[in-house]
Coordinates of C-alpha atoms and ligand atoms in Angstrom, one line a residue:
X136 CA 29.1 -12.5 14.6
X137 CA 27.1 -10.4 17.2
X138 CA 23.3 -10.6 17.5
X139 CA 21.7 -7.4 18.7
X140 CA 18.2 -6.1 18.6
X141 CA 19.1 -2.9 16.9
X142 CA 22.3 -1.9 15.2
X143 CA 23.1 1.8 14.9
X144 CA 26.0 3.3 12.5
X145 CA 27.8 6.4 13.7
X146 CA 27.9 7.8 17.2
X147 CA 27.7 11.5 15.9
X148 CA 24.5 13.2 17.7
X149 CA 21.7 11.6 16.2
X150 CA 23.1 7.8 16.6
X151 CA 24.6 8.4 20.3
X152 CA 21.2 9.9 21.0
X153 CA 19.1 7.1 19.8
X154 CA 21.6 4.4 21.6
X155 CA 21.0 5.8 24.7
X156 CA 17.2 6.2 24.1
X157 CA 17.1 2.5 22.9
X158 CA 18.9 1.1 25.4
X159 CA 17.2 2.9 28.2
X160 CA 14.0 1.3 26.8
X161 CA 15.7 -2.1 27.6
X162 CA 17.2 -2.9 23.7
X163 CA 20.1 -4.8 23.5
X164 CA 21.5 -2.3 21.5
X165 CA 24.8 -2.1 19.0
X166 CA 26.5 1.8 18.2
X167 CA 29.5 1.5 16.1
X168 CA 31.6 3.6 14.9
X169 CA 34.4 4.3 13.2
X170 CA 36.9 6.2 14.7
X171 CA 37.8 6.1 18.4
X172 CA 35.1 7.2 20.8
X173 CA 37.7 9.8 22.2
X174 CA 38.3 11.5 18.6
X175 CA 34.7 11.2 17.7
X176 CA 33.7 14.7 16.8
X177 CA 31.8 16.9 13.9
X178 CA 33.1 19.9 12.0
X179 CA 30.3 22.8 12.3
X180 CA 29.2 26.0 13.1
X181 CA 29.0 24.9 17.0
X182 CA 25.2 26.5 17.6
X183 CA 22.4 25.2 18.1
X184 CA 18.9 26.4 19.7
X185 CA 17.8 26.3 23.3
X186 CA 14.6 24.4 22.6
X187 CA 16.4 20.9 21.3
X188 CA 18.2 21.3 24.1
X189 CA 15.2 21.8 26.1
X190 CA 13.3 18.8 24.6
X191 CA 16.2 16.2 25.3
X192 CA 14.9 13.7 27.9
X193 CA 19.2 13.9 29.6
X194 CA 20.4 17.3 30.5
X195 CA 23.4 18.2 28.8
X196 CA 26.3 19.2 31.5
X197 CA 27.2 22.8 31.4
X198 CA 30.5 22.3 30.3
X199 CA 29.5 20.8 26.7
X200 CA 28.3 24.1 26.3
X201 CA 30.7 27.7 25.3
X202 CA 28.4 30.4 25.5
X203 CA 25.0 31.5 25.2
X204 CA 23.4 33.3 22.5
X205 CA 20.3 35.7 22.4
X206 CA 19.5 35.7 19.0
X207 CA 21.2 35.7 15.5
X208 CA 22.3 39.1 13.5
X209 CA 21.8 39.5 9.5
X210 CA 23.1 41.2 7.7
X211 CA 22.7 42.6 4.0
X212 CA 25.5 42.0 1.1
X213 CA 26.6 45.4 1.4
X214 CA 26.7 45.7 5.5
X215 CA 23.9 48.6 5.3
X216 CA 21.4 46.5 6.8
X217 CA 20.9 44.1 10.0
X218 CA 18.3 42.0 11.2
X219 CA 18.2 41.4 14.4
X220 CA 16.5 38.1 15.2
X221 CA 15.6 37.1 18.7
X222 CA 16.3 33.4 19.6
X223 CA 18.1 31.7 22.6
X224 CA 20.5 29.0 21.9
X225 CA 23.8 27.7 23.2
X226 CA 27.6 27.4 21.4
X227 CA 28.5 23.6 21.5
X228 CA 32.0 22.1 22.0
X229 CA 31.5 19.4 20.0
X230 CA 34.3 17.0 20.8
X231 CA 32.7 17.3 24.6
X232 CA 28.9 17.0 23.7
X233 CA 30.1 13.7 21.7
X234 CA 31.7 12.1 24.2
X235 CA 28.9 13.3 26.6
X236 CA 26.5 12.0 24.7
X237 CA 28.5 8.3 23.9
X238 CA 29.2 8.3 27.6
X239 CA 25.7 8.2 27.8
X240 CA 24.8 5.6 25.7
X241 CA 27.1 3.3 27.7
X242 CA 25.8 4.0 30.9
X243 CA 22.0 3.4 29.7
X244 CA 23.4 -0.3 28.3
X245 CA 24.6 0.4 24.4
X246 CA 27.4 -1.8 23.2
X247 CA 30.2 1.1 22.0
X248 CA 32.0 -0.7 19.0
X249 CA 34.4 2.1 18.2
X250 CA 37.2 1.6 15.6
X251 CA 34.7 -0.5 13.9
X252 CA 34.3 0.9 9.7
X253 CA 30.5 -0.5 8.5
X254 CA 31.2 -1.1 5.0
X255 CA 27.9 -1.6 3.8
X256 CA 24.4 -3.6 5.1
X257 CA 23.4 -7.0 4.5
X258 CA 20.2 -7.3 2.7
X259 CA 18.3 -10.7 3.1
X260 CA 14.6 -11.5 1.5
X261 CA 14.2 -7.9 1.2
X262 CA 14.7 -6.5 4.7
X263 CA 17.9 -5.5 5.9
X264 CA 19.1 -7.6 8.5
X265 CA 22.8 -6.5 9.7
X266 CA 25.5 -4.8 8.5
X267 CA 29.0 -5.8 7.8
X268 CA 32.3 -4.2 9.8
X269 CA 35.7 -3.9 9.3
X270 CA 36.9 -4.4 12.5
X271 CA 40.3 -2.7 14.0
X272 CA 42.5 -6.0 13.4
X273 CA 41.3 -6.0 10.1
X274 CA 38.6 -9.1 9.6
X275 CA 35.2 -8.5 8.8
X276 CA 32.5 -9.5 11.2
X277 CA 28.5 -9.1 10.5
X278 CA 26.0 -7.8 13.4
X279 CA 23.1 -8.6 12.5
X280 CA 19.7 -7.3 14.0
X281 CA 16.0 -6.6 14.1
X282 CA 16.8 -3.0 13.4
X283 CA 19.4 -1.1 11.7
X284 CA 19.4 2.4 11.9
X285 CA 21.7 4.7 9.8
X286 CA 22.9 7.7 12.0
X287 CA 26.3 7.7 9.7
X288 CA 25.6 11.4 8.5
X289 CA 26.1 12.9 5.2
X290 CA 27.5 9.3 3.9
X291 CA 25.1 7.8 4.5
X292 CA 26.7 4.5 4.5
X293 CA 24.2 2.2 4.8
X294 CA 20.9 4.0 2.9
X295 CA 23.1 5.2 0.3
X296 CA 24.2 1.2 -0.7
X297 CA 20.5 -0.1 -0.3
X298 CA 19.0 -0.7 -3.8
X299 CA 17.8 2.4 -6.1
X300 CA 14.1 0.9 -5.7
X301 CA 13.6 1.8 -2.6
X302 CA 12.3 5.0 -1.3
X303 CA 14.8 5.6 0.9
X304 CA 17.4 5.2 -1.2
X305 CA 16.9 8.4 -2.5
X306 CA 20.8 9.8 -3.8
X307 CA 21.5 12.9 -2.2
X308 CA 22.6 14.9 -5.0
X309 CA 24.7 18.4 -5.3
X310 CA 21.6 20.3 -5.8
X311 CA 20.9 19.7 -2.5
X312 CA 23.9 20.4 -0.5
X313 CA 25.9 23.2 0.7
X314 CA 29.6 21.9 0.8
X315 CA 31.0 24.2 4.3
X316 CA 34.3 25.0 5.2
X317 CA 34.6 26.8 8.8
X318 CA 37.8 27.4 10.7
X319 CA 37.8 28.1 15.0
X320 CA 39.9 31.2 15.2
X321 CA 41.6 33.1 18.1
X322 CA 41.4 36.8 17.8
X323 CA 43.5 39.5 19.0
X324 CA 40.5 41.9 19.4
X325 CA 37.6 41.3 21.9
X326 CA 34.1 40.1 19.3
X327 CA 31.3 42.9 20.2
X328 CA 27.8 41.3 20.9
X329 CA 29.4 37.6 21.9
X330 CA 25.9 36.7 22.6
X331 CA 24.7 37.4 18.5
X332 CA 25.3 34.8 15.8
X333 CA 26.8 36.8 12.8
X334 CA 24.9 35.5 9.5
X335 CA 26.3 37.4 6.3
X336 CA 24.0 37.0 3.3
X337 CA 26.8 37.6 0.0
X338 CA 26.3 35.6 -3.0
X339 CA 30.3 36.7 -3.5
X340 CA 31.8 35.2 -1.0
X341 CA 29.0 32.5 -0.2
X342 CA 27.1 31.7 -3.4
X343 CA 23.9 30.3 -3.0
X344 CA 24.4 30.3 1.0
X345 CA 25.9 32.5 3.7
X346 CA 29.2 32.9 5.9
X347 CA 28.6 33.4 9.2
X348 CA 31.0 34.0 12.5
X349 CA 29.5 33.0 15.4
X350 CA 31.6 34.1 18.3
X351 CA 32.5 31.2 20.7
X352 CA 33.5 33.8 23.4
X353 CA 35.7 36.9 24.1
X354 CA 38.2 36.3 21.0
X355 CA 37.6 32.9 19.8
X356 CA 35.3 32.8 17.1
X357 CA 34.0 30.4 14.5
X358 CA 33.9 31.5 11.2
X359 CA 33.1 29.9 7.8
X360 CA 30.7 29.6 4.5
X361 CA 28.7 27.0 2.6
X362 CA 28.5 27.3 -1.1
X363 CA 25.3 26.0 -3.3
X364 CA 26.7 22.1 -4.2
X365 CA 24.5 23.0 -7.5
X366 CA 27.7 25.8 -8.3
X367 CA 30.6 23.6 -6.7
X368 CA 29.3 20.9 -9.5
X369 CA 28.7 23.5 -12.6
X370 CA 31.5 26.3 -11.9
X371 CA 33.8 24.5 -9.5
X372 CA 33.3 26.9 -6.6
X373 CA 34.9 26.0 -3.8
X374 CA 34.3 26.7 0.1
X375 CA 37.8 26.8 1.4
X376 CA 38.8 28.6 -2.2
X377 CA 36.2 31.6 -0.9
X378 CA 37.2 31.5 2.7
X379 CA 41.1 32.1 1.8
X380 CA 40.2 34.8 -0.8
X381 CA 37.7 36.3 0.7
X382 CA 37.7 35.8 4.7
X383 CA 41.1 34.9 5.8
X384 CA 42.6 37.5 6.0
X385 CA 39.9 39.7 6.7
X386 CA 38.9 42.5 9.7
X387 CA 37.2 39.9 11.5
X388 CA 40.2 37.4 11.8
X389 CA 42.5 39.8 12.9
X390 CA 45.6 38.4 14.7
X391 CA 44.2 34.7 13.6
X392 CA 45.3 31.7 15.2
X393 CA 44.1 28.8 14.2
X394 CA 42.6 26.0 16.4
X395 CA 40.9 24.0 14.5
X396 CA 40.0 23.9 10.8
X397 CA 37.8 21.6 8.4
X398 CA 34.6 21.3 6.5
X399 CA 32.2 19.0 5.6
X400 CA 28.8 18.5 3.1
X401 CA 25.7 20.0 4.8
X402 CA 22.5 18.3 3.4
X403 CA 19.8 20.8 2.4
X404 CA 17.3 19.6 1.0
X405 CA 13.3 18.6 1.1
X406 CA 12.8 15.6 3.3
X407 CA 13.6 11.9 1.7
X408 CA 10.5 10.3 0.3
X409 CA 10.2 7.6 3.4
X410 CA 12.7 7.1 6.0
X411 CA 12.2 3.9 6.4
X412 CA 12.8 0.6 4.9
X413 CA 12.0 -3.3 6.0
X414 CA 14.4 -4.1 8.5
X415 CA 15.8 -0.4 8.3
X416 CA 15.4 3.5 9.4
X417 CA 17.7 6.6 8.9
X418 CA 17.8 9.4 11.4
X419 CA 20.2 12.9 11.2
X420 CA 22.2 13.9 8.2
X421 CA 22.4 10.1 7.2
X422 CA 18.4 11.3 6.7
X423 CA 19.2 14.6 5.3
X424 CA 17.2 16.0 8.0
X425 CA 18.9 19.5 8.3
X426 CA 17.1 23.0 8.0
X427 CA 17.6 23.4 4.3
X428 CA 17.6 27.1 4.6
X429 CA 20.2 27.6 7.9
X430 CA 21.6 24.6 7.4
X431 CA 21.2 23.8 11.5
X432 CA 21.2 19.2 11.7
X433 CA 22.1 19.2 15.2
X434 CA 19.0 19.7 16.8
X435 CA 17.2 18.0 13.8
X436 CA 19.2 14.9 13.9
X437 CA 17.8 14.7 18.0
X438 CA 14.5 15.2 16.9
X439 CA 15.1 12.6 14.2
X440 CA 17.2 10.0 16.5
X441 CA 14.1 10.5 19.0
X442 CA 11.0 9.7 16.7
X443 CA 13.2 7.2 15.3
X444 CA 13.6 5.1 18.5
X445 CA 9.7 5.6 19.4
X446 CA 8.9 3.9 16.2
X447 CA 11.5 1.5 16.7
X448 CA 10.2 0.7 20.6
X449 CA 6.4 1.0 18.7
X450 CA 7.9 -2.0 16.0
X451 CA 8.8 -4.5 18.8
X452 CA 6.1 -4.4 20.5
X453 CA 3.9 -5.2 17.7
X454 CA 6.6 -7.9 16.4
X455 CA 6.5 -5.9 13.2
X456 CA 9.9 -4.6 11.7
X457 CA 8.8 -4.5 8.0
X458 CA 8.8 -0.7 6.3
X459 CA 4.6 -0.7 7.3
X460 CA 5.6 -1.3 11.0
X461 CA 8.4 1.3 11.3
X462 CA 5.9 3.9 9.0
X463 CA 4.6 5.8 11.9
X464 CA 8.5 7.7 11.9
X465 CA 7.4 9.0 8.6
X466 CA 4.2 10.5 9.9
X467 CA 5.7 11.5 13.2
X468 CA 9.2 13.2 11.3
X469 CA 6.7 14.9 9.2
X470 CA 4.2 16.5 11.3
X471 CA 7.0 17.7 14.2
X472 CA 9.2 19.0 11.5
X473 CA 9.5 17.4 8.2
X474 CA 6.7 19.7 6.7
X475 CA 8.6 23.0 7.8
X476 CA 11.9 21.5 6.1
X477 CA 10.1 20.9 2.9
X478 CA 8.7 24.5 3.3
X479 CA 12.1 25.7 4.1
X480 CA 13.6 24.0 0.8
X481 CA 11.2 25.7 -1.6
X482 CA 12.1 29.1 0.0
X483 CA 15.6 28.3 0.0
X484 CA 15.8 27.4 -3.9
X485 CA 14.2 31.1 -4.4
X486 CA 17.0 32.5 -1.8
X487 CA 19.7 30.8 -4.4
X488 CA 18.3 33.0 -7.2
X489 CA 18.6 36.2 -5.9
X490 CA 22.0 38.3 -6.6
X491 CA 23.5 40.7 -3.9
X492 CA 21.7 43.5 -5.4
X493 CA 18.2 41.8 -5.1
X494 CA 19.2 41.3 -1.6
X495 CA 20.9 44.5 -0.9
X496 CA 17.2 46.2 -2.2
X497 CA 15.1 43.4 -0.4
X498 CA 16.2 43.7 2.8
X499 CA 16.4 47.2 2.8
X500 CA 12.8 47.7 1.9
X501 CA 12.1 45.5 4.8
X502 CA 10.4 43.5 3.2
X503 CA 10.0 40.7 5.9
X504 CA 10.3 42.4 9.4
X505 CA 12.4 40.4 11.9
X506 CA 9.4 38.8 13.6
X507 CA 8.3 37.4 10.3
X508 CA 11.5 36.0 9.3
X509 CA 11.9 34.5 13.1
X510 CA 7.9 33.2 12.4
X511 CA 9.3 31.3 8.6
X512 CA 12.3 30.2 10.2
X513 CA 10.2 28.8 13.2
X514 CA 7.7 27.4 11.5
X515 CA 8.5 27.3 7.8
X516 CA 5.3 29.5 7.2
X517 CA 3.6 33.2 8.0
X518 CA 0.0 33.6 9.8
X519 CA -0.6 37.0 8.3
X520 CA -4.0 39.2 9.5
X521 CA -5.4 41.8 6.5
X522 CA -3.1 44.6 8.2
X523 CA 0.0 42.4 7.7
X524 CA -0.5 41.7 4.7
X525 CA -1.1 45.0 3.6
X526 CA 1.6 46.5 5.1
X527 CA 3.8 43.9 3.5
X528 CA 1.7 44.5 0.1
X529 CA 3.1 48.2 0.3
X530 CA 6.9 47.5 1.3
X531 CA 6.6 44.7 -1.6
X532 CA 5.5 47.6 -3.8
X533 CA 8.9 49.1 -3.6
X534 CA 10.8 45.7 -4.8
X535 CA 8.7 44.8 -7.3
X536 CA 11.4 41.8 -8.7
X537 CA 12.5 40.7 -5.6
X538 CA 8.2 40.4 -4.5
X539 CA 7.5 38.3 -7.2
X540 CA 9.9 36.1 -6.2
X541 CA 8.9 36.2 -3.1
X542 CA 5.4 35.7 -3.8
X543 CA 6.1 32.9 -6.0
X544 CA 7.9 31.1 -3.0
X545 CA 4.8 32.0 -0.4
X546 CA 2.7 30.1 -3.1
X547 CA 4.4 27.2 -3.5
X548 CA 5.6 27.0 0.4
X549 CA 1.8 26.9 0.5
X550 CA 1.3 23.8 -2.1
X551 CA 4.1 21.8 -0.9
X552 CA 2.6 22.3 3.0
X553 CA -0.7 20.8 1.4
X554 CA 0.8 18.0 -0.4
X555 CA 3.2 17.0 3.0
X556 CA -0.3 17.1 5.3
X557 CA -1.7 14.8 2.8
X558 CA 1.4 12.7 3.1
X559 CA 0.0 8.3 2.6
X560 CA -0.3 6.9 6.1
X561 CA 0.9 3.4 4.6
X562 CA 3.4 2.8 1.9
X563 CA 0.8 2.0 -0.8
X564 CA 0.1 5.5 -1.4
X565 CA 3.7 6.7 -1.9
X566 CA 4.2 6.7 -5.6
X567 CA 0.9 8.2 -6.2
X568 CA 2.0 10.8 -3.7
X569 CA 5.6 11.0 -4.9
X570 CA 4.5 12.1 -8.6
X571 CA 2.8 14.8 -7.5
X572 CA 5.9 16.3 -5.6
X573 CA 7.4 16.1 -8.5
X574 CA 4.9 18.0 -10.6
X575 CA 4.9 20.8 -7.8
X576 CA 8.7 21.2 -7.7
X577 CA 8.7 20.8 -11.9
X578 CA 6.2 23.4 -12.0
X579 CA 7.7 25.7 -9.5
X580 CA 11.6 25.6 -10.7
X581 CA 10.5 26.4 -14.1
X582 CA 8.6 29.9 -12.8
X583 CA 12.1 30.3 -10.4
X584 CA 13.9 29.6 -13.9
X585 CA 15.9 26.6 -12.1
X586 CA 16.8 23.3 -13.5
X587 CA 17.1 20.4 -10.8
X588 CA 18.8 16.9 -11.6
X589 CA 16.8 15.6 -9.6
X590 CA 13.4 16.7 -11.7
X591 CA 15.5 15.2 -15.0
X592 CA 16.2 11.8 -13.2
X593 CA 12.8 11.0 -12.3
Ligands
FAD115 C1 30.9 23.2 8.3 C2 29.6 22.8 8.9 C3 28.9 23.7 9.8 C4 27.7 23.3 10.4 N1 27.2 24.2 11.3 C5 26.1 23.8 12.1 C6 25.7 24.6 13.2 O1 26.2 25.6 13.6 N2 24.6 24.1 13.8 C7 23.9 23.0 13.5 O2 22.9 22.6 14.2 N3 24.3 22.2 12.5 C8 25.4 22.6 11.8 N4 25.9 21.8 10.8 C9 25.2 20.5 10.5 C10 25.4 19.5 11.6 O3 26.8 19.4 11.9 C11 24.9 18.1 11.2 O4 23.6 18.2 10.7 C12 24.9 17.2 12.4 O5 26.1 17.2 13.1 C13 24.5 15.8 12.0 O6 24.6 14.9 13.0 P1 24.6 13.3 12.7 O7 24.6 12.6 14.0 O8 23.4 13.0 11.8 O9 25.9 13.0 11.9 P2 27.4 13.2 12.2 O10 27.6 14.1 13.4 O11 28.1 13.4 10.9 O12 27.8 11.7 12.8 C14 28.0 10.6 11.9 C15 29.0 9.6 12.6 O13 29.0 8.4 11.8 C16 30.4 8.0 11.8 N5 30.5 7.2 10.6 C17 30.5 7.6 9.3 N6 30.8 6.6 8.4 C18 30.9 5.5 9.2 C19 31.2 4.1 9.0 N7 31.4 3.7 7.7 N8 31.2 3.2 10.0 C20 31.1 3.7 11.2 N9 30.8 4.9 11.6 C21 30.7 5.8 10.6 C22 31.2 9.3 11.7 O14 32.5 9.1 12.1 C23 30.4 10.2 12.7 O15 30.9 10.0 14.0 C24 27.1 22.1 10.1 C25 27.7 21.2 9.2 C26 28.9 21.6 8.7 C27 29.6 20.6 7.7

């Protein structure tokens, strides 16, 4: 049995990242993980932007890095229209930046454990207190601590076994993921732009989400699509169904060679109710922390890992481990970015409704100019003067479907904001809180004409 002062499941992004912050703070600190630390690496798109790089407290290397982007391109269902969205961010090669980032861990203090499968937490007088592993010879040992934190990602292994009372228990459910399949590809032609994103809005070949090929340099690209979990469930659509029909053997993989292909469950969703529990806190995908309406959880699950460890560092000083003296992650998650996800995931739900003709006409009516999607994809939210909103009054004129839509998503982007910033500072407010989430999101899926699970199960 090992004794620790926080345990941490997974050594993906978020849970290497908070092992190193931890045990830089001085925290005799547990990361385990389940495969070896040498094959430890995540299936994605590979981008992420500059600034969550540039808010790290280590500097990535340079060679965890492929290329360097200047912005992202969209484009309309039919290919007649492109946004060209300004934005600097960086291609990652993930198998590196995880073993960068483990390697880092280490050196700050953090006891590796890889190998080691966490089969579930160990729950004690209502606080978790350790978590049980298989261990490579096969027994079962427990580490126990003052702190667990799930970093596990979209299994959530610990939160999702912690019992249905608790806030953060909170089932992620297919309504609110987009199940991604993405192969690495080399090309035999050289990609134009290498320094655009590619984002491809088609509710064909992506329903209820986007493919996208972001190049990874001169003919090596990543390419891939994430369909709506909500239509996987009802009409068995299937990621790697619509990359073979539609994508494999397309333009943009001429000459294909393969170098890597997989998929995985991207959560995208509102943020969890609280992300933390006695004894317990979730950061990354394990905290469904992604941008619901990108689907981007690298960055997020640093952010996450980050605010995570400061209430963590903030809980032992005061000797206070319960679910009031980790709250302060809740607040913190919230105002640096939980707010804009929440924004994000009522705009997202309206994006889902909208066929490729709604989008074909929305886009090209401009509707949104590219410095007002970069402003909602920022900050989950548009500062408009009188002569903005005019002008977008008029180019809403000629979309008049599509606009109300739109307008019905501003609106309740605009409720949800308010009910986030009134968010309870201490647990005893939460249910109180919680009902009235529910009543906005009941209210606004039945103007979207939407039917969630969720708003049926609660
Ligand atoms: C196809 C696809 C494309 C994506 N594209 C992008 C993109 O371009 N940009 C972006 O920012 N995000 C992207 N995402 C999302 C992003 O990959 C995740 O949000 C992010 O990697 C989450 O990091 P994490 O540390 O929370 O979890 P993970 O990286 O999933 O790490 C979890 C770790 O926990 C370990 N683990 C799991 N179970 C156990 C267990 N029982 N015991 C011990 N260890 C365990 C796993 O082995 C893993 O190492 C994409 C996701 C997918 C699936």
């Amino acid at each position: 049995m090992g004794n620790f002062d926080v345990v941490i499941v997974g050594a993906g992004t978020g849970g290497s990242y908070a092992s190193y912050l931890l045990a830089k703070a001085g925290f005799n600190v547990a990361l385990i993980e389940m495969k070896r630390r040498d094959h430890v690496f995540k299936t994605t798109g590979d981008a992420i932007g500059i600034h969550h790089i540039e808010r790290m407290v280590i500097k990535p290397p340079s060679y965890v890095f492929t290329i360097r982007y200047e912005g992202a391109e969209i484009y309309s269902p039919d290919l007649s229209v492109k946004y060209v969205v300004l934005g600097k961010g960086f291609g990652l090669d993930m198998a590196k930046w995880a073993q960068w980032l483990i390697s880092e861990a280490e050196s700050a203090g953090a006891h590796i454990f890889d190998g080691y499968k966490v089969q579930g937490p160990i729950i004690e007088n209502g606080k978790v207190s350790g978590v049980k592993v298989l261990r490579p010879d096969g027994t079962v040992e427990e580490f126990r601590a003052k702190v667990v934190i799930d970093a596990s990602g979209a299994a959530a292994v610990i939160r999702s076994r912690l019992p249905r009372g608790w806030w953060v228990s909170e089932p992620l459910l297919p309504e609110d993921v987009s199940n991604a399949y993405r192969e690495i590809v080399e090309v035999d032609y050289e990609v134009e732009r290498p320094e655009y994103i590619r984002i491809y809005l088609n509710a064909d070949i992506a329903p209820g989400g986007y493919w996208w090929l972001f190049p990874k340099g001169r003919n090596v690209i990543n390419i891939g699509l994430g369909v709506w979990g909500k239509l996987t469930e009802e009409r068995g659509l299937n990621p790697r169904h619509n990359y073979d029909k539609y994508l494999a053997n397309s333009q943009y993989v001429r000459g294909r060679r393969v170098i890597h292909a997989g998929g995985g469950i991207v959560p995208t969703r509102r943020p969890l109710p609280s992300l933390v529990a006695n004894g317990f806190l979730a950061v990354g995908d394990a905290a469904v922390t992604v941008n619901p309406v990108h689907g981007g959880g690298i960055g997020p699950a640093l952010l996450s890992a980050e605010l995570a460890s400061k209430a963590v560092v903030d809980a032992f000083e005061k000797g206070d481990y319960s679910e009031r003296g980790l709250w302060r992650y809740n607040i913190d998650y919230l105002r640096a970015y939980g707010i804009k996800q929440a924004m994000l995931d009522v705009f997202r739900l309206m994006l889902q409704t909208l066929s490729n003709e709604q989008l074909n006409r929305g886009l090209r009516a401009r509707i949104l100019t590219e410095d007002e999607v970069l402003e909602i994809s920022e900050k989950g939210s548009l500062q408009l003067s009188l002569m903005d909103k005019l002008k977008i009054a008029l180019r809403l004129a000629r979309v008049p479907d599509v606009a109300s839509k739109l307008r019905l998503a501003f609106k309740y982007m605009n409720e949800v904001r308010s009910l986030y910033e009134a968010y309870p500072t201490s647990p005893e407010g939460l249910s109180s809180w919680y009902g009235m989430l529910v009543s906005v999101y009941r209210e606004y899926t039945s103007k979207l004409g939407i039917s969630l699970r969720w708003l049926s199960s609660v």
